[in-house]
Coordinates of C-alpha atoms in Angstrom, one line a residue:
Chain A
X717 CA -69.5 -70.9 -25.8
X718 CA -70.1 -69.3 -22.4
X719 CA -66.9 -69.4 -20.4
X720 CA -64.7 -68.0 -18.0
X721 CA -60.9 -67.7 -19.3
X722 CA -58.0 -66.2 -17.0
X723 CA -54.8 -65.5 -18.5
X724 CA -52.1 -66.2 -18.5
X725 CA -52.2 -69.9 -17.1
X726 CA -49.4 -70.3 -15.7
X727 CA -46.7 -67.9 -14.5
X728 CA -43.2 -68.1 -12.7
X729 CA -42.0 -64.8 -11.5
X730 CA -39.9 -63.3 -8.6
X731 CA -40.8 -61.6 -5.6
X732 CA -41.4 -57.8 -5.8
X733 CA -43.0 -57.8 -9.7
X734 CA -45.9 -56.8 -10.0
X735 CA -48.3 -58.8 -11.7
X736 CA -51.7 -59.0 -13.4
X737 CA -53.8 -62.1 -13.7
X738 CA -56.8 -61.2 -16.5
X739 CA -60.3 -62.8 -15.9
X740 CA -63.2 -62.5 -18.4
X741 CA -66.4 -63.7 -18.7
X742 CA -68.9 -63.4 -22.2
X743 CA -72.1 -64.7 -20.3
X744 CA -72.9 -61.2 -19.2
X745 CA -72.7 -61.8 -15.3
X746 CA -73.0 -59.5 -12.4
X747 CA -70.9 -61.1 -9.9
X748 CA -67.3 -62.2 -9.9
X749 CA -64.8 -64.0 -7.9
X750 CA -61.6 -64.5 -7.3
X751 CA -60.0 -67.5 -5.3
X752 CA -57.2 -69.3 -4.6
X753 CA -56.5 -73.0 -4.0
X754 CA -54.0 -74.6 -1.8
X755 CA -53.2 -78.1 -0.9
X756 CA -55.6 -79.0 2.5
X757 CA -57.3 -75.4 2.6
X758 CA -59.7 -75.6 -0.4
X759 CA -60.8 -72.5 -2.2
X760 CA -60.8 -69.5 -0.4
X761 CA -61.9 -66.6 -1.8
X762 CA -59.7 -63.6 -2.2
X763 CA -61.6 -60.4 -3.6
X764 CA -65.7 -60.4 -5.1
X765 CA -67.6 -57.8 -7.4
X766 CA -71.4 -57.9 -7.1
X767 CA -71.3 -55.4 -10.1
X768 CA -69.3 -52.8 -11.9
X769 CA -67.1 -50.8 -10.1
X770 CA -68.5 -52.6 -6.6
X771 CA -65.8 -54.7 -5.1
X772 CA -65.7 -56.4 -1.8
X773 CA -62.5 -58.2 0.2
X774 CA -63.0 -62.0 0.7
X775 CA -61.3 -63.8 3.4
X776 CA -57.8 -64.1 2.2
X777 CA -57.4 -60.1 0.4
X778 CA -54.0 -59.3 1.9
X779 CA -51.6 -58.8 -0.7
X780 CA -54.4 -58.4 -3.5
X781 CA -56.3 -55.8 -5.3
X782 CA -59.3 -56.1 -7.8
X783 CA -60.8 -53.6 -10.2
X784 CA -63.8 -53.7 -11.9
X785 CA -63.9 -51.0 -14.5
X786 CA -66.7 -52.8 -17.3
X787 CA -68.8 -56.0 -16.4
X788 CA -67.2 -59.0 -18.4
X789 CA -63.3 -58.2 -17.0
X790 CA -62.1 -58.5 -13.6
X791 CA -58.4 -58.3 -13.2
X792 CA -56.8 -59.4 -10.1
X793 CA -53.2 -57.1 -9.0
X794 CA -50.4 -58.8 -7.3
X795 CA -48.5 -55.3 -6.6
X796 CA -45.2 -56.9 -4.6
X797 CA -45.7 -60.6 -5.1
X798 CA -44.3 -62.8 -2.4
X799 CA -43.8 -66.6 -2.3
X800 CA -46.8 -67.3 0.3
X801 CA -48.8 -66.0 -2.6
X802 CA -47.6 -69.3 -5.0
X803 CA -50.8 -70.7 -5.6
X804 CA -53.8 -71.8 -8.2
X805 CA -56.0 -68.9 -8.6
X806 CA -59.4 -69.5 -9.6
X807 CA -61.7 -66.8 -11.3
X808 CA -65.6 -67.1 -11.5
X809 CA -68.8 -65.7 -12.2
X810 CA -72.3 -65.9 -11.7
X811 CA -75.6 -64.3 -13.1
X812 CA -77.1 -62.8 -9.7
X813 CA -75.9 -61.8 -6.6
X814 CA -75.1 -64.1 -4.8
X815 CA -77.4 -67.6 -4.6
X816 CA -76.5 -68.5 -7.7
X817 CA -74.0 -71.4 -9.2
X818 CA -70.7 -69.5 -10.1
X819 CA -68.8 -70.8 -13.2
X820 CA -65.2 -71.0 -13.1
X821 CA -62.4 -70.6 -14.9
X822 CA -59.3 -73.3 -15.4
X823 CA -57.1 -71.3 -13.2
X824 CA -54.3 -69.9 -13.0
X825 CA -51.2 -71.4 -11.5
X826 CA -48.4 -68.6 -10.3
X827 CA -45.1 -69.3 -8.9
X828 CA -43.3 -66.4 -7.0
X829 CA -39.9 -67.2 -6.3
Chain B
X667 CA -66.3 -68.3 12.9
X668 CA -67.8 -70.0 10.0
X669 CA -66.4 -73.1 8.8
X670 CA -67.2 -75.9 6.1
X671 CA -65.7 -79.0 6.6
X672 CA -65.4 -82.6 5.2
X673 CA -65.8 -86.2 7.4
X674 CA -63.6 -87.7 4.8
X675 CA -60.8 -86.8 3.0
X676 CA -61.3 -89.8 0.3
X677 CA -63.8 -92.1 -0.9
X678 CA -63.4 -94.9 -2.9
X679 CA -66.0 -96.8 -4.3
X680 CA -67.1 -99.7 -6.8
X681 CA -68.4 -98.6 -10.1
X682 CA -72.4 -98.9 -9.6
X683 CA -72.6 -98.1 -6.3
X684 CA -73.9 -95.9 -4.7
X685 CA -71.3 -92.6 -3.1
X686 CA -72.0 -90.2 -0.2
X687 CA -69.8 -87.5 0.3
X688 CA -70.6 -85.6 3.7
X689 CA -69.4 -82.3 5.0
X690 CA -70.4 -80.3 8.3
X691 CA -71.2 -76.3 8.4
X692 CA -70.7 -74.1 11.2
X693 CA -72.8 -71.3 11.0
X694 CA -76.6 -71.6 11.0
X695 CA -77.7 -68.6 9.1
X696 CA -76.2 -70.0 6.5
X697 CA -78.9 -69.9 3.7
X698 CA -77.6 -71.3 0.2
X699 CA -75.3 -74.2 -0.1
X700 CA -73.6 -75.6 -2.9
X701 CA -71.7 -78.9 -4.5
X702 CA -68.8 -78.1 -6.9
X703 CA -66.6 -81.0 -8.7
X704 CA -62.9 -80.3 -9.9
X705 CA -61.6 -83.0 -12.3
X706 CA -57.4 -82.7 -12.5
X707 CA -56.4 -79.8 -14.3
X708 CA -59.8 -78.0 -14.5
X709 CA -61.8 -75.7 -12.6
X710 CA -64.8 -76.5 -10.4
X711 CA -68.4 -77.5 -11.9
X712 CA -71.1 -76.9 -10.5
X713 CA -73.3 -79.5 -9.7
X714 CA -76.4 -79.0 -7.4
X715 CA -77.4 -76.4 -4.7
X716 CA -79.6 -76.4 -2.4
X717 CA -81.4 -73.5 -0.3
X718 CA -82.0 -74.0 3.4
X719 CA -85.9 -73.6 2.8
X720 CA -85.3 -77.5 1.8
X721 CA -84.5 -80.3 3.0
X722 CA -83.6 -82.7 -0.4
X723 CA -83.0 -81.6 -3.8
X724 CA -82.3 -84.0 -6.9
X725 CA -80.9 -83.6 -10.0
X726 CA -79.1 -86.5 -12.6
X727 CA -78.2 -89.3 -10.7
X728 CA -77.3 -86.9 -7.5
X729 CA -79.2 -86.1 -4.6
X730 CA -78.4 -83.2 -1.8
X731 CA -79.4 -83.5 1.6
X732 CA -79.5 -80.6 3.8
X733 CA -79.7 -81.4 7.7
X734 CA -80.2 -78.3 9.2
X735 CA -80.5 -79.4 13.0
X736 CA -76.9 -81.0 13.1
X737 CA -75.4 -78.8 10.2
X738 CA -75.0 -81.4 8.2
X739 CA -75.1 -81.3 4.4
X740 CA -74.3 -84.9 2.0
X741 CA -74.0 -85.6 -1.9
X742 CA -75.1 -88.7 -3.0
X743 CA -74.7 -90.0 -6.4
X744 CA -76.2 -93.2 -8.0
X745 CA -74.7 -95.8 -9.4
X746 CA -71.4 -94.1 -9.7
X747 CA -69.3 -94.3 -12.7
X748 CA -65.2 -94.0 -13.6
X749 CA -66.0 -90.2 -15.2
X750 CA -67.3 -89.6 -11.2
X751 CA -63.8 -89.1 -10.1
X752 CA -62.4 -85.9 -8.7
X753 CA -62.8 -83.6 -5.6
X754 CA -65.7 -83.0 -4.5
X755 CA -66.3 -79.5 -2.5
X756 CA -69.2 -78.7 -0.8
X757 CA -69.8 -74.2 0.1
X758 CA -71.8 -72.3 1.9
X759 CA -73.3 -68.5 1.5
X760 CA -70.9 -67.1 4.1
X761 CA -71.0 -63.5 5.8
X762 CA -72.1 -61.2 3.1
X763 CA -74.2 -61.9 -0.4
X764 CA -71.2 -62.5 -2.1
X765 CA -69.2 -64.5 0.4
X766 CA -68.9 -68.0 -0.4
X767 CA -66.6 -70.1 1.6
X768 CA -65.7 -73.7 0.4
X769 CA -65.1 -77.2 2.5
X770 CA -61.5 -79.1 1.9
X771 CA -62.8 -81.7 -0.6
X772 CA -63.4 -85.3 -0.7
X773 CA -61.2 -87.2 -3.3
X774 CA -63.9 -89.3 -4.9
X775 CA -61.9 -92.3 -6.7
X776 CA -64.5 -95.1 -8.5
X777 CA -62.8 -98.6 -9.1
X778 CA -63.6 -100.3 -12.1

């Protein structure tokens, strides 16, 4: 089944731990995304990857870094969490670059206290 | 700065009629817009795109209109059903090829 699956899915930690939030996709995909959603703002999108080892900032990256070391896994690093960073995270993908429907994954919700 | 909006933060509608969900665009470069749906709990879905080459595009029982001259972009679904309920969000293509920035979302809510 082609899917998207971030781990873990949920997560209540305290501020200053790092963290790692794992995203991987078996469709084969180019591109990936990570977002975050908030109550009344939407998604907004943190950090992109049009390919392997090619990463881009969104418009939210503060506080966030990406890597993408081999297509189907694109882990997103919370190095010194901080509360404004509670959120659900959303991870997705797509086939092409850009112009293309992304499939997501069922998010991850995180907690910094 | 660019800027994807909503008209309405809900909608509730009958079951069998007809829903339009509206949202407003800033930037007219834009080139590629998108619906998504979220159900509770889950991630969005994709459910139509459109490219700014046209003007209408339909799928299953849903129908994207792209006005290009107000910056105005709509979902419409037919004859809408209980299983249509959840947040609607519409996105453009933003600054870059891989920039995608997302409206607020409509709560659609269908009453039996």
């Amino acid at each position: 089944e082609a899917q998207v699956t971030q781990n873990p899915r949920y997560l209540i930690t305290v501020t200053g731990k790092k963290l790692t939030v794992t995203c991987s996709q078996n469709m084969n995909h180019e591109y990936m995304s990570w977002y975050r959603q908030d109550p009344g703002l939407g998604l907004r999108q943190i950090y992109y990857s049009m390919n392997v080892e090619v990463t881009d900032k969104g418009d939210v990256p503060e506080g966030y870094k990406v890597s993408r070391k081999e297509k189907r896994n694109f882990p997103l690093i919370l190095e010194s969490p901080s509360p404004n960073q509670t959120s659900l995270y959303f991870c997705a993908s797509s086939s092409r670059q850009g112009n293309q429907p992304q499939h997501f994954g069922d998010g991850t919700r995180l907690s910094i206290l | 700065g660019e800027s994807v909006g909503l008209h309405l933060p809900t909608l509730s509608v009958q079951e069998g009629d007809n829903s339009i969900i509206n949202c407003a665009y800033s930037n007219s470069a834009s080139d590629y817009f998108i619906w998504y749906k979220q159900e509770s709990g889950k991630g969005p879905q994709f459910i139509i795109d459109i490219r700014s080459n046209m003007d209408k595009r339909q799928g299953q029982r849903v129908t994207v209109l792209l006005n290009k001259t107000v910056k105005h972009l709509s979902l419409q679904i037919a004859a809408t059903q209980p299983g249509d309920s959840a947040v609607y969000f519409c996105a453009e293509k933003g600054r870059s090829q891989g920039n995608l920035i997302f409206g607020k979302g409509t709560k659609l809510s269908v009453k039996p």
